[in-house]
CSV table of C-alpha atoms in Angstrom, one decimal:
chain,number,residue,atom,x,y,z
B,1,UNK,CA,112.2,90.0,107.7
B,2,UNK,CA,110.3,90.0,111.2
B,3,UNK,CA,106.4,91.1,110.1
B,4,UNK,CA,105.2,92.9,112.5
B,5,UNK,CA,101.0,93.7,112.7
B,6,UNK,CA,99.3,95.4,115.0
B,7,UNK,CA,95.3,95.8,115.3
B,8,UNK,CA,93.5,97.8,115.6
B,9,UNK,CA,94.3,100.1,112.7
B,10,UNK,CA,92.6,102.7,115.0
B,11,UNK,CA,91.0,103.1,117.9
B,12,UNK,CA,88.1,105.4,119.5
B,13,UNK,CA,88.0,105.1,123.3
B,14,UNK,CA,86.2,107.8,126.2
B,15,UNK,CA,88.0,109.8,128.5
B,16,UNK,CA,89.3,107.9,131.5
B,17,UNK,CA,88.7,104.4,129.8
B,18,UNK,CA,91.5,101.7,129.1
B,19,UNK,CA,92.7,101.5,125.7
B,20,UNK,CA,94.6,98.6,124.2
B,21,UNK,CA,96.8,98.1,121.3
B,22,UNK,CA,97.8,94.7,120.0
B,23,UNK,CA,101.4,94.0,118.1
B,24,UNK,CA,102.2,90.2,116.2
B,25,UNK,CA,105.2,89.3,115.4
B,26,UNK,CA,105.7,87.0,113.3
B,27,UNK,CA,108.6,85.4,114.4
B,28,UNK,CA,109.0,85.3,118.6
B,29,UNK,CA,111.1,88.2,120.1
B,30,UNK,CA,112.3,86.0,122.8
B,31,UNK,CA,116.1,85.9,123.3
B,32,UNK,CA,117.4,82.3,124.5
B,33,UNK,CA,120.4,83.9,125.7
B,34,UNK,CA,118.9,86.9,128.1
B,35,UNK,CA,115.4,85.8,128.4
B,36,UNK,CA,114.0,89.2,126.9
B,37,UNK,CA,111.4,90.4,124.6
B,38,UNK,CA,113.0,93.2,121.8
B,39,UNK,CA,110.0,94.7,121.8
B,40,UNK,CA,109.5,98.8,122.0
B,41,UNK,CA,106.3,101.0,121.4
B,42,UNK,CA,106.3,104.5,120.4
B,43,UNK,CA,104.0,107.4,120.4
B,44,UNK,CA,103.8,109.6,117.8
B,45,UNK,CA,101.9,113.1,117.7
B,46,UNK,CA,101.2,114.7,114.7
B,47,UNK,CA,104.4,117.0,113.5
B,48,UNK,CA,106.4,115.5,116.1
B,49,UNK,CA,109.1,112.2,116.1
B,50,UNK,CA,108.3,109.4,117.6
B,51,UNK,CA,108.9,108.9,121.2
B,52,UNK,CA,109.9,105.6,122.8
B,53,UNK,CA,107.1,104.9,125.7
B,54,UNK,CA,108.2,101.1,126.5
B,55,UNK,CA,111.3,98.8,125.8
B,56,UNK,CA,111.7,95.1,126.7
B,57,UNK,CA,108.0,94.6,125.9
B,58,UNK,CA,107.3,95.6,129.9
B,59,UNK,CA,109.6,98.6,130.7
B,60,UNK,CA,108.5,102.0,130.9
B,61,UNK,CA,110.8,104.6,130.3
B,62,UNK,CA,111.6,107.0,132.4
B,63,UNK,CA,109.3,109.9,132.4
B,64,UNK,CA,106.2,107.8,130.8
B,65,UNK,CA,103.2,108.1,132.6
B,66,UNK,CA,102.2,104.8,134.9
B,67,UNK,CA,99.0,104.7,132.8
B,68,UNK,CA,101.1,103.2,129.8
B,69,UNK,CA,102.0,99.4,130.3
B,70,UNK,CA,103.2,96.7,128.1
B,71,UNK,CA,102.7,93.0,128.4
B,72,UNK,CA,103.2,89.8,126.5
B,73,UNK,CA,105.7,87.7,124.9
B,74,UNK,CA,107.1,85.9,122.0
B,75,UNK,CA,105.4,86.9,119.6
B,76,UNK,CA,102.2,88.7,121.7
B,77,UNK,CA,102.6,92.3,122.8
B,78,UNK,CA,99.8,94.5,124.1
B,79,UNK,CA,100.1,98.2,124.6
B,80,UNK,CA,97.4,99.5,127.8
B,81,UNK,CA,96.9,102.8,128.5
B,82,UNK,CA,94.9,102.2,131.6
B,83,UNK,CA,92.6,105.6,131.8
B,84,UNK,CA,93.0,107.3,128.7
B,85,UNK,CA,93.9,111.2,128.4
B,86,UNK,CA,93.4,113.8,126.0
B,87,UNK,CA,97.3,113.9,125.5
B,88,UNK,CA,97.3,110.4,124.4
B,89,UNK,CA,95.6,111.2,121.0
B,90,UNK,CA,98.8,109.8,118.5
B,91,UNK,CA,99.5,107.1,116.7
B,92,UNK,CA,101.3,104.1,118.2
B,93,UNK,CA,103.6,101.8,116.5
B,94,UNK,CA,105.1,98.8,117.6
B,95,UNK,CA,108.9,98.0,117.3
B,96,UNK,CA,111.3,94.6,116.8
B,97,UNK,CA,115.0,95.1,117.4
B,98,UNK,CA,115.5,91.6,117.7
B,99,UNK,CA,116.9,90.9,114.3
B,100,UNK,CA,118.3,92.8,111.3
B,101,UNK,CA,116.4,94.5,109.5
B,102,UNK,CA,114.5,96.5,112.6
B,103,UNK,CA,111.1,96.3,111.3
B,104,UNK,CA,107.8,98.6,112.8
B,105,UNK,CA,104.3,97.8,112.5
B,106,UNK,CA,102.0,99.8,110.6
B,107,UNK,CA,100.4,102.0,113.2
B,108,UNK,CA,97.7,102.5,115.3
B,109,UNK,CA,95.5,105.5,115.6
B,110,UNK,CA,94.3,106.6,119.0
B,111,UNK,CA,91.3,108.9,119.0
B,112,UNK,CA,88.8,110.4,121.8
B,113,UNK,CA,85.6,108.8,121.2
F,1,UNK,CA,120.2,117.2,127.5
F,2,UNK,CA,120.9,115.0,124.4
F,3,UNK,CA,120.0,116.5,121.3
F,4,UNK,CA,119.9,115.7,117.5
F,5,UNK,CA,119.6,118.4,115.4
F,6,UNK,CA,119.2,117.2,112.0
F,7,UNK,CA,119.6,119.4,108.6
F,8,UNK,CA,116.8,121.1,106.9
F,9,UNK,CA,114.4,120.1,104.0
F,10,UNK,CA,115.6,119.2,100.6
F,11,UNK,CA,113.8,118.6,97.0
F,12,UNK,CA,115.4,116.6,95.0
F,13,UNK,CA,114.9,115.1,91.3
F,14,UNK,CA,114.2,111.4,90.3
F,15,UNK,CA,117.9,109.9,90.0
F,16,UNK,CA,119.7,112.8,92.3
F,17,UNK,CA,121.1,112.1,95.6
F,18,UNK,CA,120.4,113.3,99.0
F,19,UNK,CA,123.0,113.8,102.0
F,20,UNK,CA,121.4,114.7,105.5
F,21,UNK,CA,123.4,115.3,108.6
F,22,UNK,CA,122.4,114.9,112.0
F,23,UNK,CA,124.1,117.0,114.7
F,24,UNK,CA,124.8,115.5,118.2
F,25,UNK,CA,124.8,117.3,121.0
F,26,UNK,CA,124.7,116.9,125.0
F,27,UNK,CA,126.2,113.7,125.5
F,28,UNK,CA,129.5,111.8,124.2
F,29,UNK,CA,128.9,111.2,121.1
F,30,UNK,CA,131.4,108.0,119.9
F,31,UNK,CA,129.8,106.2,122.7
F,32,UNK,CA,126.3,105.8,121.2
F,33,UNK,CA,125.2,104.1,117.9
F,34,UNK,CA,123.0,106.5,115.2
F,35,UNK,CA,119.9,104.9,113.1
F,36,UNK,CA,118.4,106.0,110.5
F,37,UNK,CA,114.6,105.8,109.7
F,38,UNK,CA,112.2,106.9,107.4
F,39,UNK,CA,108.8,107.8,106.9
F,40,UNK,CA,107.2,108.0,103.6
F,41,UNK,CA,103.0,109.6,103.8
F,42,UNK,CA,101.1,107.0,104.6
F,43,UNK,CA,103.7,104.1,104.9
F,44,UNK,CA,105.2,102.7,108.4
F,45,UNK,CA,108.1,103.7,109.9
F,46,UNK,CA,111.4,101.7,108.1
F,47,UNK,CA,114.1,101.5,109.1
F,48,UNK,CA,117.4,102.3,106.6
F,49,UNK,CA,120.5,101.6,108.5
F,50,UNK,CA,123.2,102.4,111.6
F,51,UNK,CA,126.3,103.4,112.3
F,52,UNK,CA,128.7,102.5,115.7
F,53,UNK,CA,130.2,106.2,115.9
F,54,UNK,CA,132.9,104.8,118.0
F,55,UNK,CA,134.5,102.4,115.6
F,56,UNK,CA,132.5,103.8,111.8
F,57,UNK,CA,131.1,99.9,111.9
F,58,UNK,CA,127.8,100.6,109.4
F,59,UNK,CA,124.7,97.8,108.9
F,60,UNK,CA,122.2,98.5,106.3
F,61,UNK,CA,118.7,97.2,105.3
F,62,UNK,CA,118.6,94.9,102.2
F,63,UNK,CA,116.3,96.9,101.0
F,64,UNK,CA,118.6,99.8,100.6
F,65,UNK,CA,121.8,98.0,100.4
F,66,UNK,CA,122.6,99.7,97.7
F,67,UNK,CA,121.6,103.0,97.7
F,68,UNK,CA,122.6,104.5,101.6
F,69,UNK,CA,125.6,105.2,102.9
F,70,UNK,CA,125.6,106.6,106.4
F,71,UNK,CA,129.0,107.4,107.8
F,72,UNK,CA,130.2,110.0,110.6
F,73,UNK,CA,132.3,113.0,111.9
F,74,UNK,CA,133.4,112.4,115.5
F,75,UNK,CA,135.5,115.8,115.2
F,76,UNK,CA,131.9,117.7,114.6
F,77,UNK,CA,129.9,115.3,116.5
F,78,UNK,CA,127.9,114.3,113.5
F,79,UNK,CA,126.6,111.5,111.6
F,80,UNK,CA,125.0,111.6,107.9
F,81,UNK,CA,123.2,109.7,105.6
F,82,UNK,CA,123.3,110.0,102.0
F,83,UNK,CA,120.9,108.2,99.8
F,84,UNK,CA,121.3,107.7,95.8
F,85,UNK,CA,119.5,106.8,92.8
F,86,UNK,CA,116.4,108.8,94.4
F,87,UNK,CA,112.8,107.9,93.5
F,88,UNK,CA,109.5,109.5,93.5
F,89,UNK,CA,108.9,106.7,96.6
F,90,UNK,CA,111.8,108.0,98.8
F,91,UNK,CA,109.7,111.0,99.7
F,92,UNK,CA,109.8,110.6,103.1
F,93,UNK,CA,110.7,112.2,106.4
F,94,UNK,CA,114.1,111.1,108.0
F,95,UNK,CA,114.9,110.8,111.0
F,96,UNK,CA,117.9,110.2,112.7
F,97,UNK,CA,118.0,108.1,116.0
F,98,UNK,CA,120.4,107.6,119.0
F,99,UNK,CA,120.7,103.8,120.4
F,100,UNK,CA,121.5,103.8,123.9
F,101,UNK,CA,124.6,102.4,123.8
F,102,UNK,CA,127.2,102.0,121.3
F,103,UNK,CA,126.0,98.8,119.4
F,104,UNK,CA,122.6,99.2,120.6
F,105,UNK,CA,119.7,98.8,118.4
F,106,UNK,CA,117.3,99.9,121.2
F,107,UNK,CA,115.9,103.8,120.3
F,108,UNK,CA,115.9,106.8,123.0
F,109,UNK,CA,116.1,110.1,121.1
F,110,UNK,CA,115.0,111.3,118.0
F,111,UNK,CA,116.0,113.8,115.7
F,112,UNK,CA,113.2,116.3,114.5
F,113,UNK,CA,113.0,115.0,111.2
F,114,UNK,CA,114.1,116.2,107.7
F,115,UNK,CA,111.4,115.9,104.9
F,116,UNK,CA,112.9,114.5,101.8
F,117,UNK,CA,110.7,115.5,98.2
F,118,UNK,CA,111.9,113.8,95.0
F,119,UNK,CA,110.0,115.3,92.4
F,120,UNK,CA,110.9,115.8,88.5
């Protein structure tokens, strides 16, 4: 199975200031064939399903704020919120769809410091 | 708008099964893939196991290889997941999950969950 681990296990940022959220896999998510990352990140709010924020490592999906970005590759990923909100407090989980079994890393929790 | 509208909560002894369904609505169903993923307190999201509503095609997780079997209804627009032999550790939200296209094992919408307690 691909491991995935992200860091930090939570997070406390201010208002307005950039947050980060770091995913390893442990085997690259690099496809020889297309040249793409199978990398997602969610959000998840409490009581609520998860909600897909950014596919192919770097792409935003529609509707998602331009504060969220993703970067990185391989085996890499970073998840920036660039000016953090209240409405960003969740928890954030990284994604490989690269190979069977899809696998998630173990959460990060985003708070307001 | 695409909706999954997924059946309600169940409790469930050790050793029971459980079947959940998963309603689709607002878009053409057979053309999309459903997953199925769990949550268990305090555990990361895992996932169980997809079908290819347009041809019944299924793919499972080793680790439940045994135990699910997720199959669907394209007359009611509907896919479900039953899981057997239950265990105190299968108490868990599920959640049912489109893939945006009909092999695709890339998420878009999520159903709202339905919590799953085995308990003697």
């Amino acid at each position: 199975d691909f491991v995935m681990t992200q860091s930090p296990d939570s997070l406390a940022v201010s208002l307005g200031e950039r947050a980060t959220i770091n995913c390893k896999s442990s085997q690259s998510l690099l496809s020889s064939s297309n040249n793409k990352n199978y990398l997602a990140w969610f959000q998840q709010k409490p009581g609520q399903p998860p909600k897909v924020l950014i596919s192919w490592a770097s792409t935003r999906e529609s509707g998602v704020p331009d504060r969220f970005s993703g970067s990185g590759s391989g085996t890499d990923f970073t998840l920036t919120i660039s000016s953090l909100q209240a409405e960003d407090v969740a928890d954030y989980y990284c994604q490989q769809y690269h190979s069977s079994p899809i696998t998630f890393g173990q959460g990060t929790r985003l708070e307001i410091k | 708008q695409v909706q999954l509208v997924q059946s309600g909560a169940e409790v469930k002894k050790p050793g029971a099964s459980v079947k959940i369904s998963c309603k689709a609505s607002g878009y053409t169903f057979s053309n999309y893939a459903i997953h199925w993923v769990r949550q268990a307190p305090g555990q990361r999201l895992e996932w169980m196991g997809c079908i290819k509503v347009g041809n019944g095609d299924t793919q499972y997780s080793e680790h439940f290889q045994d135990r699910v079997t997720i199959i669907r209804d394209t007359s009611a627009s509907t896919a479900y997941m039953e899981l057997s032999s239950l265990r105190s550790e299968d108490t868990a939200v599920y959640y049912c999950v489109r893939g945006n296209g009909p092999g695709s094992w890339l998420f878009d919408n999520w159903g709202q969950g339905s919590l799953v307690t085995v308990s003697s």
